[in-house]
């Protein structure tokens, strides 16, 4: 796009033209793969800082496809211009393209911290990488801190870069210690939740409105999942879901009744849907552009800074060589102005004036050629003043560059100034620069409460056979005499309960086990053996099965006629091993 001169100030060009040029010169693969990459670079919900400014239908957060490349147009953004800055000034090494007909940069100059700011994810041969997007202003501030104090620790950097900043916003509910560990090691993850608020509809009624969803979640898929959960009766607290989105996301969640706890309803939805998702961090990068390795936050920023310094040195060297070439030519032209009549005489009388000029005035081949190429209109007096002025200015600039190249401190000062300009351009007060993702602690809810909120409360009848098979019939069945059993098996016990109930099982070894009534097999078949539902030792058997009643007590007696009274709540266990 840069070669096509698609700067932010020029007109957009057809994407088909861009894709064709990429395929012809740099990437001998399918046009669809190239167009997909171009589209993604322009989507403000996929890229934190888009590199492409698209015109036309470039897809949306619902996951709809973009228009065909013959309809859409694109050009570069300011961010992309920053990344490419200095490409003509020998800032980076070039290598031949796939057919050797062109040259392509091995890496980009990268005046913008794109790796962290836009993130990256992909799978290479035998290694994967996953870097979430960050806030460019924060990354720049961290870089400036490292220039001033290279011994800065990761803990201090995390004060400046507290965590990722996703293009779609959301709330990061990861603990500070977990985030710190992720940035120290370069591996970890971040839990991101949708942003929601309760909207009061008057007369005690309300609904929840979701305004931001986690990164890389397609909105249409999320709403489909919510609708399926309602149909399957997996979320008894939720009545309906509506998509009222326009340019902004607006998902309306209607509760079953006004008495529902909104926080509890949302907790159950976070567990069941992509309203909460985990974004992994695996900072597997090519160190120095060649060696793969997992780096922490500090190492990644340090490598970007080192690269910026290398780019500055190379660009300065390139500029110095340009100045020296120009000064040589200007020196020759000044000789010509000082000896104008003699120069004209030599050019008019000599068959080969170049060697004569070189010998007479002790000038180089380049200088002699510059004199011969001079136009007659350049002989005016004013031109001499301009050449002297340019000569003085370039000499002064060359001195400054030599001083810069000779001083490490001056180089870091120039790098700092460049980073400060980027930080200011994408500061927190700019629409693109302000932080979108915020941080919060996940509210603490009792796990049992949340699990209960995910189960539809319905009456059931639990049936246990003599051989230890269990099943749950729908509704409260009064007469179970006509139930069928396997082979010579028969009824041991039956009782009424609800889907949200707990069922207690006591075994012959004196251990108590807990089953969730909602997870019991249905009443269509013979059920399933209770023994398979927990870890029962060899030779032991199920003694009795009964519903748990909160606050009730049981009398437990051993074969030796000794016993005690125990609260039922003490019999509850959350593992397969049960309670002794």
Coordinates of C-alpha atoms in Angstrom, one line a residue:
X1 CA 0.0 0.0 0.0
X2 CA 2.9 2.3 0.6
X3 CA 4.3 1.6 -2.8
X4 CA 0.9 2.5 -4.3
X5 CA 1.2 5.8 -2.3
X6 CA -2.0 5.1 -0.3
X7 CA -1.2 7.7 2.4
X8 CA -3.9 8.9 4.8
X9 CA -4.1 12.1 2.8
X10 CA -4.7 10.5 -0.6
X11 CA -7.8 9.0 -2.1
X12 CA -8.8 5.4 -1.3
X13 CA -8.0 2.7 -3.9
X14 CA -9.8 -0.5 -4.8
X15 CA -8.8 -3.4 -2.5
X16 CA -8.7 -5.7 -5.6
X17 CA -5.7 -3.6 -6.9
X18 CA -3.9 -3.8 -3.5
X19 CA -4.5 -7.6 -3.3
X20 CA -3.3 -8.1 -6.8
X21 CA -0.1 -6.2 -6.2
X22 CA 0.6 -8.0 -3.0
X23 CA 0.1 -11.3 -4.7
X24 CA 2.3 -10.3 -7.6
X25 CA 5.2 -8.9 -5.6
X26 CA 5.3 -10.2 -2.1
X27 CA 2.9 -13.1 -1.2
X28 CA 2.4 -15.9 -3.8
X29 CA -0.7 -17.3 -2.1
X30 CA -4.5 -17.1 -2.5
X31 CA -6.2 -13.7 -2.9
X32 CA -8.7 -14.6 -0.2
X33 CA -6.0 -15.0 2.4
X34 CA -4.5 -11.6 1.5
X35 CA -7.9 -9.9 1.4
X36 CA -8.9 -11.4 4.8
X37 CA -5.7 -9.9 6.3
X38 CA -6.4 -6.5 4.8
X39 CA -10.0 -6.6 6.1
X40 CA -8.8 -7.5 9.6
X41 CA -6.3 -4.7 9.7
X42 CA -9.1 -2.2 9.1
X43 CA -11.7 -3.5 11.6
X44 CA -11.8 -1.3 14.7
X45 CA -13.3 -4.2 16.7
X46 CA -10.5 -6.6 15.7
X47 CA -7.5 -4.1 15.8
X48 CA -7.0 -1.8 18.7
X49 CA -5.2 0.7 16.4
X50 CA -6.3 -0.1 12.8
X51 CA -3.5 0.0 10.2
X52 CA -5.9 0.3 7.2
X53 CA -8.6 2.9 6.7
X54 CA -11.4 1.0 4.8
X55 CA -14.3 2.4 2.7
X56 CA -17.2 0.2 2.1
X57 CA -18.5 -3.0 3.9
X58 CA -15.6 -4.5 5.9
X59 CA -17.7 -6.8 8.0
X60 CA -19.0 -6.2 11.6
X61 CA -18.8 -7.5 15.2
X62 CA -21.7 -10.0 14.4
X63 CA -19.2 -11.9 12.3
X64 CA -20.8 -11.0 8.9
X65 CA -18.5 -11.2 5.9
X66 CA -17.1 -8.1 4.2
X67 CA -18.1 -7.2 0.6
X68 CA -16.0 -8.6 -2.2
X69 CA -12.7 -6.9 -2.8
X70 CA -13.9 -5.4 -6.1
X71 CA -16.4 -3.2 -4.2
X72 CA -14.3 -2.1 -1.2
X73 CA -11.5 0.6 -1.1
X74 CA -8.7 1.2 1.3
X75 CA -5.7 3.4 2.3
X76 CA -3.2 3.5 5.1
X77 CA -3.8 5.1 8.6
X78 CA -1.5 7.4 10.5
X79 CA -0.4 4.3 12.7
X80 CA 0.7 2.4 9.6
X81 CA 2.7 5.5 8.4
X82 CA 4.5 5.5 11.7
X83 CA 5.3 1.8 11.4
X84 CA 6.8 2.4 7.9
X85 CA 8.6 5.7 8.7
X86 CA 12.2 5.7 7.4
X87 CA 11.9 2.7 5.0
X88 CA 13.5 4.8 2.2
X89 CA 16.3 5.9 4.5
X90 CA 18.1 2.5 5.0
X91 CA 16.5 2.1 8.4
X92 CA 16.3 -1.7 8.0
X93 CA 17.8 -4.6 6.0
X94 CA 16.1 -5.6 2.7
X95 CA 16.0 -9.1 1.2
X96 CA 14.8 -10.4 -2.2
X97 CA 11.1 -11.2 -2.6
X98 CA 9.9 -14.7 -3.5
X99 CA 11.0 -14.5 -7.1
X100 CA 13.9 -12.2 -6.7
X101 CA 12.4 -9.4 -8.9
X102 CA 11.9 -7.0 -6.0
X103 CA 13.3 -6.2 -2.6
X104 CA 11.2 -6.4 0.6
X105 CA 12.1 -5.3 4.2
X106 CA 13.2 -8.1 6.6
X107 CA 11.5 -6.1 9.4
X108 CA 9.8 -2.7 9.6
X109 CA 11.2 0.4 11.3
X110 CA 8.3 0.3 13.7
X111 CA 8.2 3.8 15.3
X112 CA 4.8 2.6 16.8
X113 CA 4.9 -0.3 19.3
X114 CA 2.6 -2.4 17.2
X115 CA 3.4 -5.9 18.7
X116 CA 2.0 -4.9 22.1
X117 CA -0.5 -2.2 20.9
X118 CA -2.3 -4.4 18.4
X119 CA -1.3 -7.8 19.7
X120 CA -0.7 -10.8 17.6
X121 CA -1.8 -14.4 17.5
X122 CA -0.9 -17.3 15.2
X123 CA 0.5 -20.8 14.9
X124 CA 3.9 -21.4 13.2
X125 CA 5.8 -24.7 12.8
X126 CA 5.8 -26.2 16.3
X127 CA 5.1 -23.0 18.2
X128 CA 2.2 -20.7 18.8
X129 CA 2.0 -17.1 19.9
X130 CA -0.9 -15.1 21.5
X131 CA -0.4 -11.5 22.5
X132 CA -3.5 -9.4 23.5
X133 CA -3.7 -5.7 22.4
X134 CA -2.5 -3.0 24.9
X135 CA -2.8 0.7 25.2
X136 CA -0.2 2.4 23.1
X137 CA 0.2 5.5 25.4
X138 CA 0.8 3.2 28.4
X139 CA 3.4 1.1 26.4
X140 CA 5.2 4.4 25.3
X141 CA 5.2 5.6 29.0
X142 CA 6.7 2.3 30.1
X143 CA 9.4 2.6 27.3
X144 CA 10.3 6.1 28.4
X145 CA 10.6 4.9 32.0
X146 CA 13.0 2.1 30.8
X147 CA 15.1 4.7 28.9
X148 CA 15.4 6.9 32.1
X149 CA 15.9 3.9 34.5
X150 CA 17.0 0.7 32.7
X151 CA 16.9 -1.2 36.0
X152 CA 13.1 -0.7 36.4
X153 CA 11.4 -3.9 37.5
X154 CA 8.4 -5.7 36.0
X155 CA 6.4 -4.7 39.1
X156 CA 7.0 -1.0 38.4
X157 CA 6.2 -1.5 34.7
X158 CA 2.8 -3.1 35.6
X159 CA 1.9 0.1 37.5
X160 CA 2.2 1.9 34.1
X161 CA 0.8 -1.0 31.9
X162 CA -1.8 -2.5 34.2
X163 CA -3.1 -5.0 31.6
X164 CA -4.4 -5.4 28.1
X165 CA -6.7 -2.9 26.5
X166 CA -9.2 -4.6 24.1
X167 CA -10.7 -2.8 21.1
X168 CA -14.2 -4.0 22.2
X169 CA -13.7 -2.9 25.8
X170 CA -15.0 -5.2 28.6
X171 CA -13.9 -5.6 32.2
X172 CA -10.8 -7.5 33.1
X173 CA -11.4 -9.6 36.3
X174 CA -8.0 -11.0 36.8
X175 CA -6.1 -10.5 40.1
X176 CA -3.2 -8.2 40.2
X177 CA -0.8 -11.0 41.3
X178 CA -1.9 -13.1 38.3
X179 CA -1.4 -10.2 35.8
X180 CA 2.0 -9.5 37.3
X181 CA 3.1 -13.2 37.0
X182 CA 1.8 -13.3 33.4
X183 CA 3.9 -10.2 32.5
X184 CA 7.0 -11.5 34.3
X185 CA 7.0 -14.9 32.6
X186 CA 5.4 -14.0 29.3
X187 CA 2.8 -16.8 29.8
X188 CA -0.7 -16.6 31.4
X189 CA -4.2 -15.3 30.6
X190 CA -6.8 -12.7 31.3
X191 CA -10.5 -13.2 32.2
X192 CA -12.6 -10.7 30.4
X193 CA -16.3 -10.1 31.1
X194 CA -19.0 -8.1 29.3
X195 CA -19.8 -4.7 30.6
X196 CA -23.4 -4.6 31.9
X197 CA -25.8 -2.4 33.8
X198 CA -29.3 -2.7 35.2
X199 CA -31.9 -0.4 33.5
X200 CA -34.8 0.6 35.7
X201 CA -38.2 0.3 33.9
X202 CA -40.3 1.7 36.7
X203 CA -42.7 0.0 39.1
X204 CA -40.0 -2.3 40.3
X205 CA -39.3 -3.9 36.9
X206 CA -35.9 -3.9 35.3
X207 CA -33.7 -5.5 32.7
X208 CA -30.0 -5.8 32.1
X209 CA -28.2 -4.1 29.2
X210 CA -24.9 -5.4 27.9
X211 CA -22.9 -2.7 26.2
X212 CA -19.5 -4.3 25.6
X213 CA -18.7 -7.9 24.9
X214 CA -15.3 -9.7 25.3
X215 CA -12.7 -9.5 22.5
X216 CA -13.0 -11.8 19.5
X217 CA -16.6 -12.9 20.4
X218 CA -19.0 -12.7 17.5
X219 CA -22.2 -11.0 18.8
X220 CA -24.6 -13.1 16.7
X221 CA -23.1 -16.4 18.0
X222 CA -23.4 -15.1 21.6
X223 CA -27.1 -14.3 21.2
X224 CA -27.8 -17.6 19.6
X225 CA -26.2 -19.4 22.6
X226 CA -28.3 -17.3 25.0
X227 CA -31.5 -18.2 23.1
X228 CA -30.5 -21.9 23.1
X229 CA -30.0 -21.8 26.9
X230 CA -33.4 -20.2 27.4
X231 CA -35.1 -22.9 25.1
X232 CA -33.2 -25.7 26.9
X233 CA -34.3 -24.3 30.3
X234 CA -30.6 -24.0 31.4
X235 CA -31.0 -20.5 32.8
X236 CA -34.2 -20.3 34.9
X237 CA -33.6 -16.7 35.9
X238 CA -33.6 -15.4 32.3
X239 CA -36.9 -14.9 30.4
X240 CA -35.7 -13.4 27.1
X241 CA -32.8 -11.9 25.1
X242 CA -33.0 -9.1 22.6
X243 CA -30.4 -7.6 20.3
X244 CA -31.0 -3.8 20.1
X245 CA -27.6 -3.0 18.7
X246 CA -27.0 -0.2 16.1
X247 CA -23.4 1.1 15.8
X248 CA -22.9 0.3 19.4
X249 CA -23.5 -3.0 21.2
X250 CA -26.8 -3.2 23.1
X251 CA -28.0 -6.7 24.2
X252 CA -31.1 -6.6 26.5
X253 CA -31.5 -9.5 29.0
X254 CA -35.0 -9.8 30.5
X255 CA -35.3 -11.6 33.9
X256 CA -38.0 -14.2 34.8
X257 CA -39.3 -11.9 37.5
X258 CA -38.5 -8.6 39.3
X259 CA -37.3 -10.5 42.4
X260 CA -34.3 -12.1 40.6
X261 CA -30.9 -10.9 41.8
X262 CA -29.3 -9.3 38.7
X263 CA -25.7 -10.1 39.9
X264 CA -26.6 -13.8 40.4
X265 CA -28.3 -14.0 37.0
X266 CA -25.2 -12.5 35.3
X267 CA -22.9 -14.9 37.3
X268 CA -24.8 -17.9 35.9
X269 CA -24.6 -16.4 32.4
X270 CA -20.8 -15.8 32.7
X271 CA -20.4 -19.5 33.6
X272 CA -22.5 -20.7 30.6
X273 CA -21.7 -18.3 27.8
X274 CA -19.0 -16.2 26.1
X275 CA -20.1 -13.2 28.1
X276 CA -16.9 -14.2 30.0
X277 CA -14.0 -15.4 28.0
X278 CA -10.3 -16.1 28.7
X279 CA -7.7 -14.4 26.5
X280 CA -4.4 -16.3 26.7
X281 CA -1.0 -14.6 26.8
X282 CA 2.0 -16.4 25.3
X283 CA 4.6 -13.8 24.3
X284 CA 6.5 -16.2 21.9
X285 CA 8.4 -13.8 19.7
X286 CA 11.4 -13.8 17.3
X287 CA 14.0 -12.1 19.4
X288 CA 16.2 -9.8 17.3
X289 CA 14.1 -11.0 14.4
X290 CA 15.6 -14.4 14.4
X291 CA 15.6 -16.4 17.7
X292 CA 12.2 -17.6 18.9
X293 CA 11.6 -17.4 22.7
X294 CA 9.0 -16.5 25.3
X295 CA 9.8 -13.0 26.6
X296 CA 8.3 -11.0 29.6
X297 CA 6.9 -7.5 29.2
X298 CA 10.1 -5.8 30.1
X299 CA 12.2 -7.8 27.6
X300 CA 9.7 -7.1 24.8
X301 CA 9.8 -3.3 25.4
X302 CA 13.6 -3.3 25.7
X303 CA 13.9 -5.0 22.4
X304 CA 11.6 -2.5 20.8
X305 CA 13.8 0.3 22.2
X306 CA 17.0 -1.3 21.0
X307 CA 15.5 -1.6 17.5
X308 CA 14.4 2.1 17.6
X309 CA 18.0 3.1 18.4
X310 CA 19.4 0.9 15.6
X311 CA 16.9 2.5 13.2
X312 CA 17.9 6.0 14.4
X313 CA 21.6 5.2 13.9
X314 CA 21.0 3.8 10.4
X315 CA 18.8 6.7 9.3
X316 CA 21.4 9.2 10.6
X317 CA 24.2 7.4 8.8
X318 CA 22.1 7.4 5.6
X319 CA 21.4 11.2 6.0
X320 CA 25.1 11.9 6.6
X321 CA 26.1 10.1 3.4
X322 CA 23.5 12.1 1.5
X323 CA 24.8 15.4 3.0
X324 CA 28.4 14.5 2.2
X325 CA 27.5 13.7 -1.5
X326 CA 25.6 17.0 -1.8
X327 CA 28.4 19.0 -0.1
X328 CA 30.9 17.6 -2.6
X329 CA 28.7 18.8 -5.5
X330 CA 28.2 22.2 -3.8
X331 CA 32.0 22.6 -3.3
X332 CA 32.5 22.0 -7.0
X333 CA 29.8 24.6 -7.9
X334 CA 31.4 27.2 -5.6
X335 CA 34.7 26.7 -7.4
X336 CA 33.0 27.3 -10.7
X337 CA 31.4 30.6 -9.4
X338 CA 34.8 31.8 -8.1
X339 CA 36.4 31.1 -11.5
X340 CA 33.4 31.6 -13.8
X341 CA 35.2 33.1 -16.8
X342 CA 38.0 30.6 -16.8
X343 CA 35.5 27.7 -16.5
X344 CA 33.5 29.0 -19.4
X345 CA 36.7 29.4 -21.4
X346 CA 37.8 25.8 -20.8
X347 CA 34.3 24.4 -21.6
X348 CA 34.2 26.4 -24.9
X349 CA 37.7 25.7 -26.1
X350 CA 38.5 22.2 -24.9
X351 CA 37.3 19.0 -26.7
X352 CA 37.3 17.1 -23.4
X353 CA 36.7 19.8 -20.8
X354 CA 36.2 17.4 -17.8
X355 CA 39.8 16.2 -17.2
X356 CA 41.1 19.8 -17.8
X357 CA 38.7 21.2 -15.2
X358 CA 39.7 18.4 -12.7
X359 CA 43.4 19.2 -13.2
X360 CA 43.1 23.0 -13.2
X361 CA 41.0 23.3 -10.1
X362 CA 41.9 20.1 -8.3
X363 CA 38.3 18.9 -8.1
X364 CA 36.8 15.4 -8.2
X365 CA 35.0 13.7 -11.1
X366 CA 31.6 14.2 -9.5
X367 CA 32.3 17.9 -9.0
X368 CA 33.5 18.4 -12.6
X369 CA 30.4 16.6 -13.9
X370 CA 28.2 18.8 -11.7
X371 CA 29.8 21.9 -13.2
X372 CA 29.3 20.6 -16.8
X373 CA 25.6 19.8 -16.0
X374 CA 24.9 23.3 -14.7
X375 CA 22.3 25.3 -16.6
X376 CA 23.0 28.8 -17.9
X377 CA 20.2 30.3 -15.8
X378 CA 22.0 29.1 -12.7
X379 CA 24.9 31.5 -13.4
X380 CA 22.9 34.4 -11.9
X381 CA 24.5 36.1 -8.9
X382 CA 21.6 35.1 -6.6
X383 CA 22.4 31.4 -7.2
X384 CA 25.8 31.8 -5.6
X385 CA 24.4 33.1 -2.4
X386 CA 21.9 30.3 -2.3
X387 CA 24.6 27.7 -2.8
X388 CA 26.7 29.2 0.0
X389 CA 23.7 29.3 2.3
X390 CA 22.9 25.6 1.5
X391 CA 26.6 24.6 2.0
X392 CA 26.7 26.3 5.4
X393 CA 23.4 24.7 6.5
X394 CA 24.3 21.2 5.4
X395 CA 27.8 21.5 7.0
X396 CA 26.1 22.4 10.3
X397 CA 23.6 19.5 10.0
X398 CA 26.5 17.1 9.2
X399 CA 28.2 18.3 12.4
X400 CA 25.1 17.6 14.5
X401 CA 24.7 14.1 13.0
X402 CA 28.3 13.2 13.7
X403 CA 27.8 14.4 17.3
X404 CA 24.7 12.3 17.5
X405 CA 26.4 9.2 16.1
X406 CA 29.2 9.7 18.6
X407 CA 27.1 9.9 21.7
X408 CA 24.9 7.2 23.2
X409 CA 23.1 9.6 25.5
X410 CA 22.1 11.9 22.6
X411 CA 20.8 8.9 20.6
X412 CA 18.5 7.9 23.6
X413 CA 17.4 11.5 23.9
X414 CA 16.2 11.5 20.2
X415 CA 14.5 8.1 20.7
X416 CA 12.7 9.5 23.8
X417 CA 11.5 12.5 21.8
X418 CA 10.1 10.3 19.1
X419 CA 8.3 8.1 21.6
X420 CA 6.9 11.1 23.4
X421 CA 5.4 12.3 20.1
X422 CA 3.7 8.9 19.6
X423 CA 2.5 8.9 23.2
X424 CA 1.0 12.5 22.8
X425 CA -0.7 11.5 19.5
X426 CA -2.4 8.5 21.2
X427 CA -2.9 10.0 24.7
X428 CA -5.8 9.2 27.0
X429 CA -7.6 12.4 25.9
X430 CA -7.8 11.3 22.3
X431 CA -10.8 9.1 21.1
X432 CA -8.4 6.4 19.8
X433 CA -6.0 6.6 22.7
X434 CA -8.3 6.5 25.8
X435 CA -8.4 3.2 27.6
X436 CA -11.4 1.0 26.7
X437 CA -11.0 -2.0 29.0
X438 CA -11.3 -1.4 32.8
X439 CA -10.3 -3.6 35.8
X440 CA -12.5 -5.0 38.5
X441 CA -12.7 -7.8 41.0
X442 CA -15.3 -10.5 40.2
X443 CA -18.1 -10.4 42.8
X444 CA -17.9 -13.2 45.3
X445 CA -21.0 -15.4 45.1
X446 CA -21.6 -18.7 46.7
X447 CA -20.9 -21.4 44.1
X448 CA -23.9 -23.4 45.3
X449 CA -26.1 -20.3 44.7
X450 CA -24.7 -19.9 41.2
X451 CA -25.2 -23.6 40.4
X452 CA -28.8 -23.4 41.7
X453 CA -29.4 -20.3 39.5
X454 CA -28.5 -22.5 36.5
X455 CA -31.1 -25.2 37.2
X456 CA -34.8 -25.0 36.5
X457 CA -36.7 -25.8 39.7
X458 CA -39.0 -28.7 38.9
X459 CA -40.5 -31.6 40.9
X460 CA -39.0 -35.1 40.5
X461 CA -39.4 -38.5 42.0
X462 CA -36.1 -40.3 42.7
X463 CA -36.3 -44.1 42.4
X464 CA -33.5 -46.5 43.7
X465 CA -33.5 -50.2 43.0
X466 CA -32.2 -53.0 45.3
X467 CA -29.1 -53.5 43.1
X468 CA -28.3 -49.8 43.4
X469 CA -29.5 -48.3 40.2
X470 CA -30.9 -44.7 40.4
X471 CA -33.2 -42.6 38.2
X472 CA -35.3 -39.5 38.4
X473 CA -38.9 -39.4 37.1
X474 CA -40.5 -36.1 36.1
X475 CA -43.1 -34.8 38.6
X476 CA -44.1 -36.1 42.0
X477 CA -45.3 -39.7 41.1
X478 CA -47.6 -41.2 43.8
X479 CA -47.7 -44.8 42.5
X480 CA -44.4 -46.4 41.6
X481 CA -45.7 -50.0 41.7
X482 CA -45.8 -50.3 37.9
X483 CA -42.2 -49.4 37.3
X484 CA -40.0 -51.9 35.5
X485 CA -36.6 -53.0 36.7
X486 CA -33.6 -55.0 35.2
X487 CA -33.8 -58.8 35.5
X488 CA -34.4 -59.9 39.1
X489 CA -33.9 -56.3 40.4
X490 CA -36.7 -54.6 42.4
X491 CA -37.6 -51.3 44.2
X492 CA -35.5 -50.4 47.2
X493 CA -36.8 -46.9 47.9
X494 CA -38.3 -43.8 46.3
X495 CA -38.9 -40.2 47.4
X496 CA -40.1 -36.8 46.1
X497 CA -37.6 -34.1 45.6
X498 CA -36.8 -31.1 43.2
X499 CA -34.2 -30.7 40.5
X500 CA -32.3 -28.3 42.8
X501 CA -32.2 -30.8 45.7
X502 CA -29.2 -32.8 46.9
X503 CA -29.4 -36.5 47.3
X504 CA -27.4 -38.2 50.2
X505 CA -26.1 -41.7 49.8
X506 CA -24.7 -43.6 52.8
X507 CA -22.5 -46.7 52.1
X508 CA -21.8 -49.7 54.2
X509 CA -18.3 -48.4 55.1
X510 CA -19.9 -45.4 56.9
X511 CA -19.1 -42.9 54.2
X512 CA -21.7 -40.3 52.9
X513 CA -21.8 -39.2 49.3
X514 CA -23.7 -36.3 47.7
X515 CA -25.4 -36.4 44.3
X516 CA -27.1 -33.4 42.5
X517 CA -30.7 -34.2 41.6
X518 CA -30.4 -32.2 38.4
X519 CA -27.6 -34.6 37.2
X520 CA -29.5 -37.9 37.8
X521 CA -30.4 -40.0 34.7
X522 CA -34.0 -39.6 33.4
X523 CA -36.8 -42.1 34.1
X524 CA -37.1 -43.6 30.6
X525 CA -34.6 -46.4 31.1
X526 CA -33.5 -48.3 34.2
X527 CA -31.2 -45.5 35.3
X528 CA -27.5 -45.9 36.1
X529 CA -25.6 -47.7 38.9
X530 CA -25.0 -45.3 41.9
X531 CA -21.6 -46.9 42.4
X532 CA -20.2 -45.4 39.2
X533 CA -21.1 -41.9 40.4
X534 CA -18.5 -41.8 43.1
X535 CA -15.4 -43.6 44.3
X536 CA -16.6 -46.6 46.4
X537 CA -14.1 -49.1 47.7
X538 CA -14.1 -52.7 46.5
X539 CA -16.6 -54.9 48.4
X540 CA -18.6 -52.0 49.8
X541 CA -22.3 -51.3 49.0
X542 CA -25.0 -48.7 49.1
X543 CA -26.8 -48.8 52.4
X544 CA -29.5 -46.1 52.0
X545 CA -30.4 -43.1 49.8
X546 CA -32.5 -40.1 51.0
X547 CA -33.1 -36.4 50.1
X548 CA -31.0 -33.8 52.0
X549 CA -33.1 -31.5 54.2
X550 CA -31.3 -28.3 55.3
X551 CA -31.0 -28.2 59.2
X552 CA -32.4 -31.8 59.7
X553 CA -30.5 -34.4 61.7
X554 CA -29.9 -38.2 61.2
X555 CA -29.3 -41.0 63.7
X556 CA -26.4 -43.1 62.6
X557 CA -26.0 -46.6 64.3
X558 CA -23.2 -49.1 63.7
X559 CA -23.6 -53.0 63.7
X560 CA -22.2 -52.9 67.2
X561 CA -25.3 -51.0 68.3
X562 CA -23.3 -47.8 69.1
X563 CA -24.2 -44.6 67.3
X564 CA -24.6 -40.8 67.3
X565 CA -26.8 -38.0 65.9
X566 CA -25.3 -35.9 63.1
X567 CA -26.6 -32.8 61.3
X568 CA -27.4 -33.6 57.6
X569 CA -25.4 -30.6 56.5
X570 CA -22.2 -32.4 57.9
X571 CA -22.9 -35.3 55.5
X572 CA -22.6 -33.1 52.4
X573 CA -19.5 -33.4 50.3
X574 CA -18.4 -31.8 47.0
X575 CA -16.0 -34.5 45.8
X576 CA -16.3 -38.1 44.5
X577 CA -14.5 -39.4 47.6
X578 CA -17.4 -38.5 49.9
X579 CA -17.3 -37.7 53.7
X580 CA -16.1 -40.2 56.3

